[in-house]
Short mmCIF file of C-alpha atoms in Angstrom, two decimals:
data_model
loop_
_atom_site.label_atom_id
_atom_site.label_comp_id
_atom_site.label_asym_id
_atom_site.label_seq_id
_atom_site.Cartn_x
_atom_site.Cartn_y
_atom_site.Cartn_z
CA UNK A 1 95.62 255.38 125.48
CA UNK A 2 92.29 255.33 124.47
CA UNK A 3 90.40 257.74 125.53
CA UNK A 4 86.92 255.58 126.17
CA UNK A 5 86.89 255.12 129.92
CA UNK A 6 84.57 252.18 130.35
CA UNK A 7 81.05 251.35 128.35
CA UNK A 8 78.19 251.04 130.52
CA UNK A 9 75.48 248.95 130.52
CA UNK A 10 72.29 251.49 130.33
CA UNK A 11 70.21 248.86 132.26
CA UNK A 12 72.15 246.89 134.89
CA UNK A 13 75.23 249.80 134.77
CA UNK A 14 77.96 247.52 134.34
CA UNK A 15 81.01 248.39 133.47
CA UNK A 16 83.26 247.37 130.89
CA UNK A 17 86.73 247.68 128.81
CA UNK A 18 86.24 248.54 125.59
CA UNK A 19 89.17 246.93 124.62
CA UNK A 20 87.34 243.08 126.08
CA UNK A 21 83.74 243.82 124.88
CA UNK A 22 82.71 244.69 121.35
CA UNK A 23 79.22 245.15 121.05
CA UNK A 24 76.31 245.02 124.53
CA UNK A 25 76.09 243.79 127.98
CA UNK A 26 76.13 239.85 128.69
CA UNK A 27 74.33 239.99 131.42
CA UNK A 28 71.39 242.16 129.34
CA UNK A 29 71.34 240.77 126.37
CA UNK A 30 71.24 242.67 122.72
CA UNK A 31 68.20 245.22 123.84
CA UNK A 32 68.23 245.86 127.25
CA UNK A 33 71.86 245.80 127.64
CA UNK A 34 73.20 248.10 124.68
CA UNK A 35 76.15 249.80 125.82
CA UNK A 36 76.87 253.55 126.90
CA UNK A 37 80.64 255.14 126.14
CA UNK A 38 81.80 256.94 128.41
CA UNK A 39 85.14 259.39 129.29
CA UNK A 40 86.82 261.45 131.41
CA UNK A 41 85.06 264.52 131.69
CA UNK A 42 87.18 266.23 134.79
CA UNK A 43 90.07 266.23 132.28
CA UNK A 44 87.30 267.41 128.91
CA UNK A 45 86.01 270.16 131.45
CA UNK A 46 89.93 271.39 131.73
CA UNK A 47 90.83 271.16 128.15
CA UNK A 48 87.64 272.36 126.18
CA UNK A 49 86.30 275.62 125.21
CA UNK A 50 83.72 276.73 122.94
CA UNK A 51 86.81 278.28 120.46
CA UNK A 52 88.11 274.71 120.84
CA UNK A 53 86.33 272.99 117.54
CA UNK A 54 86.85 276.09 114.85
CA UNK A 55 90.28 275.88 116.79
CA UNK A 56 90.81 272.46 114.36
CA UNK A 57 90.29 274.42 111.42
CA UNK A 58 87.74 271.14 110.48
CA UNK A 59 84.34 272.00 108.87
CA UNK A 60 83.37 267.98 109.68
CA UNK A 61 82.51 266.26 112.48
CA UNK A 62 85.72 265.31 113.13
CA UNK A 63 86.37 268.80 114.44
CA UNK A 64 84.46 267.36 117.79
CA UNK A 65 87.68 264.40 117.67
CA UNK A 66 88.38 265.41 122.00
CA UNK A 67 84.36 263.85 122.67
CA UNK A 68 84.87 261.14 120.17
CA UNK A 69 86.51 257.19 120.68
CA UNK A 70 88.96 257.38 118.52
CA UNK A 71 92.17 256.83 118.64
CA UNK A 72 94.09 256.40 115.75
CA UNK A 73 93.23 259.40 113.74
CA UNK A 74 95.03 257.75 110.37
CA UNK A 75 92.06 256.13 109.70
CA UNK A 76 89.70 258.81 108.86
CA UNK A 77 87.95 258.22 105.52
CA UNK A 78 89.03 261.42 103.18
CA UNK A 79 84.58 262.28 102.66
CA UNK A 80 83.65 265.17 104.08
CA UNK A 81 80.88 264.24 107.18
CA UNK A 82 79.00 266.25 108.92
CA UNK A 83 79.20 269.90 109.74
CA UNK A 84 76.09 270.29 107.44
CA UNK A 85 74.05 273.21 107.18
CA UNK A 86 71.50 274.56 109.86
CA UNK A 87 68.90 276.49 107.71
CA UNK A 88 66.99 279.53 109.21
CA UNK A 89 63.29 280.60 107.79
CA UNK A 90 62.25 283.62 109.70
CA UNK A 91 58.93 283.92 107.57
CA UNK A 92 58.17 279.97 107.90
CA UNK A 93 58.81 280.39 111.65
CA UNK A 94 56.37 283.39 112.18
CA UNK A 95 53.18 281.31 110.18
CA UNK A 96 53.90 278.17 112.15
CA UNK A 97 53.82 280.28 115.56
CA UNK A 98 57.16 279.72 115.95
CA UNK A 99 59.79 282.00 117.40
CA UNK A 100 62.43 281.05 115.70
CA UNK A 101 62.50 277.71 112.95
CA UNK A 102 65.82 275.54 112.42
CA UNK A 103 66.10 272.86 109.46
CA UNK A 104 69.25 270.95 109.90
CA UNK A 105 69.87 269.34 106.41
CA UNK A 106 72.06 265.71 106.59
CA UNK A 107 70.77 264.77 103.22
CA UNK A 108 73.96 266.17 102.27
CA UNK A 109 76.06 264.33 103.59
CA UNK A 110 78.46 262.13 101.23
CA UNK A 111 75.90 259.10 101.08
CA UNK A 112 73.28 261.49 101.55
CA UNK A 113 71.80 260.39 104.79
CA UNK A 114 72.66 260.82 109.09
CA UNK A 115 73.81 257.83 109.43
CA UNK A 116 76.74 258.83 107.60
CA UNK A 117 77.68 260.62 111.11
CA UNK A 118 77.78 256.45 112.53
CA UNK A 119 79.05 254.73 109.93
CA UNK A 120 82.26 256.85 109.21
CA UNK A 121 82.96 256.28 112.96
CA UNK A 122 82.33 252.53 113.34
CA UNK A 123 84.62 252.15 109.88
CA UNK A 124 87.56 253.58 111.60
CA UNK A 125 86.82 251.41 114.54
CA UNK A 126 86.46 248.65 112.65
CA UNK A 127 90.43 249.13 110.89
CA UNK A 128 91.49 250.18 115.12
CA UNK A 129 90.31 246.36 115.64
CA UNK A 130 91.90 244.42 113.00
CA UNK A 131 88.33 244.24 111.92
CA UNK A 132 88.81 242.68 107.80
CA UNK A 133 85.36 242.55 106.71
CA UNK A 134 82.27 245.28 107.95
CA UNK A 135 78.46 244.29 107.68
CA UNK A 136 75.06 245.44 108.77
CA UNK A 137 71.07 245.52 108.42
CA UNK A 138 69.89 247.82 107.39
CA UNK A 139 65.66 249.68 105.75
CA UNK A 140 68.53 251.36 103.59
CA UNK A 141 70.10 253.91 104.69
CA UNK A 142 72.77 252.74 106.86
CA UNK A 143 73.45 250.32 104.67
CA UNK A 144 74.56 252.56 102.24
CA UNK A 145 75.87 254.15 103.90
CA UNK A 146 78.36 251.56 106.12
CA UNK A 147 79.41 250.02 102.23
CA UNK A 148 80.01 254.07 101.28
CA UNK A 149 82.96 254.25 103.70
CA UNK A 150 83.98 251.60 103.51
CA UNK A 151 84.80 251.35 100.27
CA UNK A 152 86.78 254.75 101.23
CA UNK A 153 88.35 252.58 103.86
CA UNK A 154 89.35 249.89 101.03
CA UNK A 155 86.99 247.45 103.43
CA UNK A 156 84.83 244.71 101.82
CA UNK A 157 81.14 245.10 103.25
CA UNK A 158 77.93 242.43 103.38
CA UNK A 159 74.98 243.86 103.67
CA UNK A 160 71.99 242.47 104.63
CA UNK A 161 68.19 244.29 103.54
CA UNK A 162 64.64 243.65 103.51
CA UNK A 163 63.50 242.94 100.42
CA UNK A 164 61.09 245.76 99.99
CA UNK A 165 63.97 247.60 100.70
CA UNK A 166 64.27 250.99 98.15
CA UNK A 167 65.10 250.54 94.75
CA UNK A 168 67.88 254.13 95.51
CA UNK A 169 69.22 252.29 97.94
CA UNK A 170 69.20 248.71 96.76
CA UNK A 171 71.02 250.72 93.72
CA UNK A 172 73.47 252.26 96.04
CA UNK A 173 74.68 249.12 97.98
CA UNK A 174 75.54 247.79 94.15
CA UNK A 175 77.59 250.51 93.13
CA UNK A 176 79.48 250.76 96.12
CA UNK A 177 80.65 247.45 95.44
CA UNK A 178 78.94 245.93 99.00
CA UNK A 179 77.89 242.10 98.74
CA UNK A 180 74.15 242.12 99.30
CA UNK A 181 71.86 240.02 100.60
CA UNK A 182 68.25 241.35 99.90
CA UNK A 183 66.28 238.52 102.61
CA UNK A 184 62.85 237.78 101.74
CA UNK A 185 61.65 238.93 105.00
CA UNK A 186 61.42 242.00 107.11
CA UNK A 187 64.08 244.39 108.54
CA UNK A 188 64.05 242.85 111.55
CA UNK A 189 64.71 239.23 109.97
CA UNK A 190 67.45 240.97 108.11
CA UNK A 191 68.82 242.45 111.08
CA UNK A 192 69.07 239.34 113.17
CA UNK A 193 70.43 237.21 110.13
CA UNK A 194 73.37 239.87 110.51
CA UNK A 195 73.92 238.81 114.04
CA UNK A 196 74.04 235.52 113.13
CA UNK A 197 76.57 236.10 110.31
CA UNK A 198 79.15 238.44 112.31
CA UNK A 199 79.48 236.08 115.15
CA UNK A 200 79.84 232.87 112.69
CA UNK A 201 82.20 234.75 109.67
CA UNK A 202 83.66 237.12 112.40
CA UNK A 203 82.85 240.26 110.84
CA UNK A 204 82.43 243.55 112.35
CA UNK A 205 78.88 244.42 113.40
CA UNK A 206 77.49 248.58 112.31
CA UNK A 207 73.53 246.99 113.02
CA UNK A 208 71.99 250.10 114.93
CA UNK A 209 71.87 249.57 118.38
CA UNK A 210 74.01 246.57 118.08
CA UNK A 211 77.36 248.89 118.18
CA UNK A 212 77.72 251.05 121.07
CA UNK A 213 80.03 253.09 118.79
CA UNK A 214 76.88 254.49 116.63
CA UNK A 215 75.54 257.10 119.26
CA UNK A 216 78.93 258.90 119.44
CA UNK A 217 78.71 259.74 115.76
CA UNK A 218 74.90 260.35 116.20
CA UNK A 219 75.29 262.80 119.05
CA UNK A 220 77.62 265.39 116.77
CA UNK A 221 74.59 266.64 115.03
CA UNK A 222 73.64 267.65 118.53
CA UNK A 223 76.93 269.39 118.89
CA UNK A 224 76.14 270.89 115.57
CA UNK A 225 73.03 272.60 116.58
CA UNK A 226 74.34 274.40 119.61
CA UNK A 227 77.58 275.69 117.47
CA UNK A 228 75.96 277.10 114.64
CA UNK A 229 73.52 278.91 116.67
CA UNK A 230 76.63 280.54 118.53
CA UNK A 231 76.23 278.10 121.71
CA UNK A 232 72.29 278.93 122.46
CA UNK A 233 70.27 275.91 121.18
CA UNK A 234 66.28 276.06 120.23
CA UNK A 235 64.54 274.91 122.96
CA UNK A 236 63.21 272.06 120.88
CA UNK A 237 64.35 269.55 117.95
CA UNK A 238 62.87 266.90 116.32
CA UNK A 239 63.47 263.89 115.06
CA UNK A 240 62.71 260.79 113.36
CA UNK A 241 62.54 257.72 114.98
CA UNK A 242 62.98 253.81 113.77
CA UNK A 243 65.54 252.01 116.32
CA UNK A 244 66.30 254.58 118.64
CA UNK A 245 70.46 255.08 117.80
CA UNK A 246 69.23 258.71 116.17
CA UNK A 247 67.35 260.23 118.76
CA UNK A 248 69.43 258.83 121.28
CA UNK A 249 72.07 260.33 119.61
CA UNK A 250 70.90 264.16 120.05
CA UNK A 251 70.01 263.17 123.64
CA UNK A 252 73.63 262.73 124.25
CA UNK A 253 75.38 265.38 122.50
CA UNK A 254 73.07 267.86 123.98
CA UNK A 255 73.75 266.14 127.89
CA UNK A 256 77.68 266.16 126.60
CA UNK A 257 77.69 269.35 125.75
CA UNK A 258 75.83 270.71 128.89
CA UNK A 259 77.49 268.90 130.94
CA UNK A 260 81.31 270.74 130.23
CA UNK A 261 79.88 273.32 130.49
CA UNK A 262 79.96 274.57 126.41
CA UNK A 263 75.84 275.17 126.48
CA UNK A 264 73.57 276.79 129.82
CA UNK A 265 70.26 274.82 128.42
CA UNK A 266 69.72 271.48 127.49
CA UNK A 267 67.06 272.04 123.72
CA UNK A 268 63.69 269.05 124.73
CA UNK A 269 64.21 266.56 122.30
CA UNK A 270 60.51 265.00 120.01
CA UNK A 271 61.11 261.64 118.66
CA UNK A 272 58.60 261.21 116.14
CA UNK A 273 57.02 257.77 114.82
CA UNK A 274 55.27 256.68 111.78
CA UNK A 275 51.58 255.55 113.87
CA UNK A 276 52.88 252.52 112.23
CA UNK A 277 55.52 251.66 113.77
CA UNK A 278 55.52 253.07 117.07
CA UNK A 279 56.79 250.94 119.60
CA UNK A 280 59.42 253.05 121.40
CA UNK A 281 56.51 256.00 121.38
CA UNK A 282 54.22 253.12 123.00
CA UNK A 283 57.10 252.42 125.70
CA UNK A 284 57.81 256.02 126.23
CA UNK A 285 53.92 257.23 126.87
CA UNK A 286 53.77 253.94 129.89
CA UNK A 287 57.57 254.55 131.38
CA UNK A 288 57.66 255.81 134.74
CA UNK A 289 61.16 255.19 135.46
CA UNK A 290 63.46 252.32 136.30
CA UNK A 291 62.84 249.31 133.28
CA UNK A 292 61.82 250.02 129.99
CA UNK A 293 58.40 248.01 129.21
CA UNK A 294 57.58 247.34 125.51
CA UNK A 295 55.45 245.64 123.14
CA UNK A 296 56.99 244.62 119.76
CA UNK A 297 54.04 244.93 116.96
CA UNK A 298 54.45 244.30 112.85
CA UNK A 299 55.80 247.51 111.42
CA UNK A 300 53.91 249.12 108.38
CA UNK A 301 54.78 252.88 107.01
CA UNK A 302 55.55 254.60 104.06
CA UNK A 303 58.57 255.27 105.64
CA UNK A 304 60.78 253.49 104.82
CA UNK A 305 64.25 254.19 107.01
CA UNK A 306 61.99 254.88 110.90
CA UNK A 307 59.95 251.34 109.52
CA UNK A 308 60.73 249.26 112.12
CA UNK A 309 58.65 246.42 114.65
CA UNK A 310 61.08 245.35 117.04
CA UNK A 311 63.96 248.36 117.33
CA UNK A 312 66.80 247.54 119.07
CA UNK A 313 67.47 250.69 121.06
CA UNK A 314 64.21 250.98 123.00
CA UNK A 315 65.37 251.35 126.00
CA UNK A 316 68.63 253.58 125.53
CA UNK A 317 65.96 255.85 123.35
CA UNK A 318 62.86 255.61 126.51
CA UNK A 319 65.45 256.55 129.01
CA UNK A 320 67.28 258.96 127.31
CA UNK A 321 64.60 261.16 126.15
CA UNK A 322 62.73 260.62 129.72
CA UNK A 323 66.54 262.23 130.55
CA UNK A 324 65.73 264.68 128.10
CA UNK A 325 62.42 266.67 129.17
CA UNK A 326 61.24 265.61 125.51
CA UNK A 327 58.54 263.16 124.61
CA UNK A 328 57.34 261.20 120.89
CA UNK A 329 55.04 261.59 119.02
CA UNK A 330 53.64 259.32 116.22
CA UNK A 331 51.84 260.84 112.91
CA UNK A 332 50.39 259.22 109.95
CA UNK A 333 51.83 258.48 106.69
CA UNK A 334 49.98 261.09 105.15
CA UNK A 335 51.29 263.65 107.54
CA UNK A 336 54.37 262.20 106.84
CA UNK A 337 54.15 262.50 102.87
CA UNK A 338 52.10 265.67 103.12
CA UNK A 339 54.60 267.21 105.17
CA UNK A 340 57.24 265.99 102.23
CA UNK A 341 55.54 268.46 99.91
CA UNK A 342 55.15 271.28 102.76
CA UNK A 343 59.01 271.08 103.46
CA UNK A 344 59.86 271.67 99.91
CA UNK A 345 57.55 274.53 98.52
CA UNK A 346 57.93 275.97 101.47
CA UNK A 347 62.46 275.38 102.16
CA UNK A 348 63.72 274.37 99.15
CA UNK A 349 64.96 270.60 100.93
CA UNK A 350 64.16 268.28 99.65
CA UNK A 351 63.01 265.14 101.81
CA UNK A 352 62.01 261.41 102.57
CA UNK A 353 59.83 260.13 104.19
CA UNK A 354 62.05 259.55 107.12
CA UNK A 355 63.20 262.45 107.33
CA UNK A 356 59.89 264.67 106.43
CA UNK A 357 58.35 263.18 109.72
CA UNK A 358 60.40 265.17 112.11
CA UNK A 359 58.69 268.29 109.94
CA UNK A 360 55.08 266.32 110.22
CA UNK A 361 56.44 265.84 113.97
CA UNK A 362 56.47 269.87 114.48
CA UNK A 363 53.12 270.26 112.19
CA UNK A 364 51.30 268.54 114.72
CA UNK A 365 52.01 270.20 117.72
CA UNK A 366 52.72 273.41 116.13
CA UNK A 367 48.76 273.37 115.43
CA UNK A 368 47.77 271.98 118.69
CA UNK A 369 49.64 275.35 119.82
CA UNK A 370 52.66 273.51 122.27
CA UNK A 371 54.80 275.21 120.34
CA UNK A 372 53.64 278.86 119.95
CA UNK A 373 56.56 281.55 121.01
CA UNK A 374 59.41 279.25 120.50
CA UNK A 375 62.26 278.50 119.02
CA UNK A 376 62.26 274.76 116.99
CA UNK A 377 64.45 272.86 114.79
CA UNK A 378 63.94 269.80 112.65
CA UNK A 379 66.73 266.93 111.41
CA UNK A 380 66.58 266.19 108.60
CA UNK A 381 67.88 262.80 107.74
CA UNK A 382 67.62 261.96 104.55
CA UNK A 383 67.08 263.43 101.32
CA UNK A 384 63.91 263.18 99.25
CA UNK A 385 65.92 261.39 96.42
CA UNK A 386 66.36 258.05 98.11
CA UNK A 387 62.83 257.11 98.02
CA UNK A 388 61.42 259.60 95.05
CA UNK A 389 57.97 257.03 94.45
CA UNK A 390 57.23 258.45 97.78
CA UNK A 391 57.49 261.43 97.53
CA UNK A 392 55.39 260.50 93.42
CA UNK A 393 52.69 259.17 95.19
CA UNK A 394 52.01 262.98 96.57
CA UNK A 395 52.68 265.19 93.37
CA UNK A 396 51.06 265.15 89.48
CA UNK A 397 52.27 264.84 86.23
CA UNK A 398 54.12 267.10 84.54
CA UNK A 399 52.25 269.24 81.43
CA UNK A 400 52.67 267.15 77.87
CA UNK A 401 53.17 269.67 75.65
CA UNK A 402 54.66 270.24 71.85
CA UNK A 403 57.76 272.04 71.60
CA UNK A 404 54.53 274.72 70.55
CA UNK A 405 54.44 278.50 72.26
CA UNK A 406 51.04 278.64 71.87
CA UNK A 407 50.53 275.70 73.87
CA UNK A 408 52.25 277.11 76.72
CA UNK A 409 49.32 279.09 76.77
CA UNK A 410 46.88 277.11 76.83
CA UNK A 411 48.61 276.57 80.27
CA UNK A 412 49.89 280.06 82.00
#
């Protein structure tokens, strides 16, 4: 018997049988009709305690199996995903005027991004549903993630990326054996084409927001932050935002833990968008409750993983962050690139641009004095080695010398 009670439309509230629908609400369409996964929380309250997760002995996101929509754990891949480190930096916290400062480094997942949490789960769902091929559109991280976990499960993966996707991420796809289509166009063009192909050929689609189980994998980051801080999460958590699914996942994770009585308060979640790709932040700025109104636009930012002009989870992201009590901020590309260096040189964590966006957002609010005395965490959603070219824009060249000690003296 499935642990999932129903799938509920984020807009109209209609409930659907999870065995009868794969993606979005037929009445509201693929963007306004993204679905929420519902569980029997009355049962969970009677069976789950704070020590239930450690009792599994698992040092991965599967320690939260009871709160995940998986019916057959035989399909769980051997790759370790989740339970990534949460580092504390007291001296940096003091410099920033914070009570505490934490870095959640999801660049340590198997394919080096937060997206592994979702891909691992979706590949399992594909096998439970008897699907033989998985697909998605991505600017790079979701695609490389899906390709890696599909390879571990022995499933073919068909990937659609915009032609400007970073070379390192495309290389990952090809190394994992995926069939890769580089689309002459934007991420949004690739997304629409992947959806058409999935419908035509019967592939199971992992593309952002369309698949309701993505958020379930992504919520585990919130679970881990709460548990790693001994059930006392920080006051505020920052995350870079593109399509809106990761920020939705963090909000849902903290909310579920609070409703189950596992944490006493919910951190404010701050979504950070690049100024050149800020559709969700703009929608949030004039949200008054009720229907979410948004206007798509072109996207242009150095942070390819959050470069989305037509975000697919905009309704859920705005609704969840508003319910959470959080907010959105926007940062410039210069702030993002500077944040890569500042984060690396003060913590030793090398983030790709989208991962450093969370730190850029925190620095912006810290400088404004709005975080004074609060505890804060940032989520680094991807490793910097995924986009070395962007990091090189802010660093110089090595000092060239001959094999001569005297030449070193000139520079020391």
